[in-house]
mmCIF file of C-alpha atoms in Angstrom:
data_model
loop_
_atom_site.group_PDB
_atom_site.id
_atom_site.type_symbol
_atom_site.label_atom_id
_atom_site.label_comp_id
_atom_site.label_asym_id
_atom_site.label_seq_id
_atom_site.Cartn_x
_atom_site.Cartn_y
_atom_site.Cartn_z
ATOM 1 C CA UNK A 153 -11.884 5.348 7.454
ATOM 2 C CA UNK A 154 -10.696 3.273 4.485
ATOM 3 C CA UNK A 155 -7.054 2.887 3.701
ATOM 4 C CA UNK A 156 -6.293 2.074 0.075
ATOM 5 C CA UNK A 157 -2.520 1.967 0.365
ATOM 6 C CA UNK A 158 -0.163 1.481 3.268
ATOM 7 C CA UNK A 159 1.493 4.819 4.011
ATOM 8 C CA UNK A 160 4.779 3.192 5.073
ATOM 9 C CA UNK A 161 4.755 0.964 1.991
ATOM 10 C CA UNK A 162 4.203 3.961 -0.268
ATOM 11 C CA UNK A 163 7.088 5.814 1.393
ATOM 12 C CA UNK A 164 9.390 2.815 0.880
ATOM 13 C CA UNK A 165 8.292 2.532 -2.770
ATOM 14 C CA UNK A 166 8.961 6.272 -3.220
ATOM 15 C CA UNK A 167 12.473 5.944 -1.859
ATOM 16 C CA UNK A 168 13.193 2.834 -3.958
ATOM 17 C CA UNK A 169 11.920 4.463 -7.176
ATOM 18 C CA UNK A 170 13.749 7.692 -6.331
ATOM 19 C CA UNK A 171 17.059 5.840 -5.862
ATOM 20 C CA UNK A 172 16.506 3.757 -8.981
ATOM 21 C CA UNK A 173 15.792 6.821 -11.125
ATOM 22 C CA UNK A 174 18.728 8.657 -9.564
ATOM 23 C CA UNK A 175 21.058 5.721 -10.214
ATOM 24 C CA UNK A 176 20.001 5.428 -13.847
ATOM 25 C CA UNK A 177 20.412 9.159 -14.394
ATOM 26 C CA UNK A 178 23.862 9.119 -12.793
ATOM 27 C CA UNK A 179 24.774 6.120 -14.958
ATOM 28 C CA UNK A 180 23.694 8.007 -18.074
ATOM 29 C CA UNK A 181 25.736 11.016 -17.014
ATOM 30 C CA UNK A 182 28.813 8.833 -16.513
ATOM 31 C CA UNK A 183 28.411 7.170 -19.901
ATOM 32 C CA UNK A 184 27.944 10.512 -21.672
ATOM 33 C CA UNK A 185 30.985 12.267 -20.184
ATOM 34 C CA UNK A 186 33.550 9.478 -19.985
ATOM 35 C CA UNK A 187 36.340 9.641 -22.488
ATOM 36 C CA UNK A 188 36.051 7.152 -25.331
ATOM 37 C CA UNK A 189 38.855 4.686 -26.054
ATOM 38 C CA UNK A 190 41.034 3.194 -23.370
ATOM 39 C CA UNK A 191 44.693 3.875 -23.997
ATOM 40 C CA UNK A 192 44.948 6.536 -26.613
ATOM 41 C CA UNK A 193 48.165 8.394 -27.252
ATOM 42 C CA UNK A 194 46.375 11.707 -27.102
ATOM 43 C CA UNK A 195 43.830 12.570 -24.416
ATOM 44 C CA UNK A 196 40.422 12.501 -26.123
ATOM 45 C CA UNK A 197 37.596 14.867 -25.440
ATOM 46 C CA UNK A 198 34.524 13.559 -23.579
ATOM 47 C CA UNK A 199 31.726 12.255 -25.770
ATOM 48 C CA UNK A 200 29.361 14.955 -24.612
ATOM 49 C CA UNK A 201 30.056 18.179 -22.716
ATOM 50 C CA UNK A 202 29.132 18.402 -19.037
ATOM 51 C CA UNK A 203 26.115 20.763 -19.332
ATOM 52 C CA UNK A 204 24.518 18.658 -22.080
ATOM 53 C CA UNK A 205 25.094 15.437 -20.088
ATOM 54 C CA UNK A 206 23.647 17.093 -16.986
ATOM 55 C CA UNK A 207 20.479 18.180 -18.814
ATOM 56 C CA UNK A 208 20.067 14.726 -20.403
ATOM 57 C CA UNK A 209 20.490 13.044 -17.004
ATOM 58 C CA UNK A 210 18.007 15.408 -15.337
ATOM 59 C CA UNK A 211 15.484 14.777 -18.113
ATOM 60 C CA UNK A 212 15.886 11.009 -17.691
ATOM 61 C CA UNK A 213 15.456 11.304 -13.914
ATOM 62 C CA UNK A 214 12.381 13.562 -14.305
ATOM 63 C CA UNK A 215 10.824 11.192 -16.861
ATOM 64 C CA UNK A 216 11.430 8.021 -14.841
ATOM 65 C CA UNK A 217 10.459 9.335 -11.413
ATOM 66 C CA UNK A 218 7.637 11.503 -12.787
ATOM 67 C CA UNK A 219 6.115 8.515 -14.579
ATOM 68 C CA UNK A 220 6.236 6.398 -11.435
ATOM 69 C CA UNK A 221 4.850 9.207 -9.319
ATOM 70 C CA UNK A 222 2.003 9.947 -11.715
ATOM 71 C CA UNK A 223 0.977 6.355 -12.174
ATOM 72 C CA UNK A 224 1.595 4.759 -8.769
ATOM 73 C CA UNK A 225 2.204 7.291 -5.963
ATOM 74 C CA UNK A 226 -0.029 10.241 -6.660
ATOM 75 C CA UNK A 227 -3.600 10.362 -5.450
ATOM 76 C CA UNK A 228 -5.197 9.890 -2.071
ATOM 77 C CA UNK A 229 -4.256 6.845 -0.037
ATOM 78 C CA UNK A 230 -6.886 7.088 2.702
ATOM 79 C CA UNK A 231 -10.480 8.275 2.677
ATOM 80 C CA UNK A 232 -12.545 9.236 5.726
ATOM 81 C CA UNK A 233 -16.325 9.440 5.499
ATOM 82 C CA UNK A 234 -17.944 11.865 7.892
ATOM 83 C CA UNK A 235 -21.569 12.930 8.089
ATOM 84 C CA UNK A 236 -21.190 16.055 5.986
ATOM 85 C CA UNK A 237 -17.752 15.754 4.406
ATOM 86 C CA UNK A 238 -15.182 13.392 2.955
ATOM 87 C CA UNK A 239 -11.519 13.734 3.866
ATOM 88 C CA UNK A 240 -8.957 12.598 1.345
ATOM 89 C CA UNK A 241 -5.444 12.014 2.722
ATOM 90 C CA UNK A 242 -2.458 12.416 0.372
ATOM 91 C CA UNK A 243 1.156 11.375 1.031
ATOM 92 C CA UNK A 244 3.141 13.151 -1.656
ATOM 93 C CA UNK A 245 3.002 15.975 -0.681
ATOM 94 C CA UNK A 246 1.372 15.250 2.619
ATOM 95 C CA UNK A 247 -1.973 17.063 2.934
ATOM 96 C CA UNK A 248 -5.709 16.501 3.453
ATOM 97 C CA UNK A 249 -8.470 17.632 1.145
ATOM 98 C CA UNK A 250 -11.956 18.165 2.595
ATOM 99 C CA UNK A 251 -14.891 17.784 0.208
ATOM 100 C CA UNK A 252 -18.451 18.603 1.336
ATOM 101 C CA UNK A 253 -20.775 15.690 0.761
ATOM 102 C CA UNK A 254 -23.152 17.802 -1.348
ATOM 103 C CA UNK A 255 -20.358 18.576 -3.843
ATOM 104 C CA UNK A 256 -19.723 14.880 -4.672
ATOM 105 C CA UNK A 257 -21.469 13.621 -7.787
ATOM 106 C CA UNK A 258 -20.197 10.061 -8.258
ATOM 107 C CA UNK A 259 -17.488 7.541 -7.505
ATOM 108 C CA UNK A 260 -16.035 5.202 -10.073
ATOM 109 C CA UNK A 261 -13.539 2.393 -10.026
ATOM 110 C CA UNK A 262 -10.972 1.972 -12.784
ATOM 111 C CA UNK A 263 -8.768 -1.047 -13.468
ATOM 112 C CA UNK A 264 -5.285 0.299 -14.056
ATOM 113 C CA UNK A 265 -2.968 -2.726 -13.956
ATOM 114 C CA UNK A 266 -3.695 -6.414 -13.370
ATOM 115 C CA UNK A 267 -4.925 -6.551 -9.773
ATOM 116 C CA UNK A 268 -4.509 -2.757 -9.248
ATOM 117 C CA UNK A 269 -7.374 -0.334 -9.139
ATOM 118 C CA UNK A 270 -7.933 3.392 -8.810
ATOM 119 C CA UNK A 271 -10.945 5.029 -7.219
ATOM 120 C CA UNK A 272 -12.062 8.337 -8.694
ATOM 121 C CA UNK A 273 -14.329 10.835 -6.970
ATOM 122 C CA UNK A 274 -16.106 13.333 -9.214
ATOM 123 C CA UNK A 275 -17.730 16.563 -8.104
ATOM 124 C CA UNK A 276 -20.691 18.363 -9.618
ATOM 125 C CA UNK A 277 -18.245 21.114 -10.751
ATOM 126 C CA UNK A 278 -16.267 18.585 -12.807
ATOM 127 C CA UNK A 279 -13.258 18.120 -10.542
ATOM 128 C CA UNK A 280 -11.806 14.637 -10.254
ATOM 129 C CA UNK A 281 -9.908 13.188 -7.299
ATOM 130 C CA UNK A 282 -8.146 9.911 -8.136
ATOM 131 C CA UNK A 283 -6.701 7.548 -5.557
ATOM 132 C CA UNK A 284 -3.270 6.002 -5.553
ATOM 133 C CA UNK A 285 -3.134 2.541 -7.124
ATOM 134 C CA UNK A 286 -4.485 -0.039 -4.704
ATOM 135 C CA UNK A 287 -4.926 -3.766 -4.664
ATOM 136 C CA UNK A 288 -8.386 -5.086 -5.376
ATOM 137 C CA UNK A 289 -9.712 -5.854 -1.853
ATOM 138 C CA UNK A 290 -9.081 -2.445 -0.279
ATOM 139 C CA UNK A 291 -10.106 -0.654 -3.497
ATOM 140 C CA UNK A 292 -13.355 -2.605 -3.605
ATOM 141 C CA UNK A 293 -14.121 -1.903 0.047
ATOM 142 C CA UNK A 294 -13.472 1.815 -0.399
ATOM 143 C CA UNK A 295 -15.487 2.011 -3.600
ATOM 144 C CA UNK A 296 -18.410 0.131 -2.048
ATOM 145 C CA UNK A 297 -18.428 2.407 1.013
ATOM 146 C CA UNK A 298 -18.209 5.585 -1.109
ATOM 147 C CA UNK A 299 -20.902 4.298 -3.449
ATOM 148 C CA UNK A 300 -23.250 3.700 -0.507
ATOM 149 C CA UNK A 301 -22.238 7.027 1.116
ATOM 150 C CA UNK A 302 -23.272 8.904 -2.055
ATOM 151 C CA UNK A 303 -26.635 7.154 -2.110
ATOM 152 C CA UNK A 304 -25.837 4.663 -4.818
ATOM 153 C CA UNK A 305 -27.225 1.756 -2.854
ATOM 154 C CA UNK A 306 -26.099 -0.105 0.188
ATOM 155 C CA UNK A 307 -22.835 -1.100 -1.416
ATOM 156 C CA UNK A 308 -24.116 -4.586 -2.023
ATOM 157 C CA UNK A 309 -22.121 -5.123 -5.195
ATOM 158 C CA UNK A 310 -20.173 -8.358 -5.225
ATOM 159 C CA UNK A 311 -16.436 -8.416 -5.851
ATOM 160 C CA UNK A 312 -17.122 -10.221 -9.143
ATOM 161 C CA UNK A 313 -19.076 -7.178 -10.362
ATOM 162 C CA UNK A 314 -16.172 -4.974 -9.382
ATOM 163 C CA UNK A 315 -14.051 -6.502 -12.068
#
């Protein structure tokens, strides 16, 4: 079993990003609906009507949290290598995908951010299973084990070649 990302760390990151996106969306809503001017003689209308502000805030929330989810939190965080199958564990939503060994074509490693890597499993049918972003050491260990598992050698690639 190879763990690319700490499950508890990923959950904490999810909550932090969720609260941050929610706070920014609520802030946008407040800015859009508050009355302009401080002490006007006549009560002024809000800058934007409630439904429009709600939609704009929801779009901001979806964009911010969706971007973080798609780039950092999605993908498998743990991989288990068994004799005839590979199990990929996902956190969001929590589930396990079982792939027969004969269906797997190749494994690749992709540098995503400085010091952050993604492992991608490809099947013969063209499906791709990317991992969550992981730091270099666990990503390298997982890639090396999967590479050897698929018959690509004994996994004797050095970390320098991983870069």
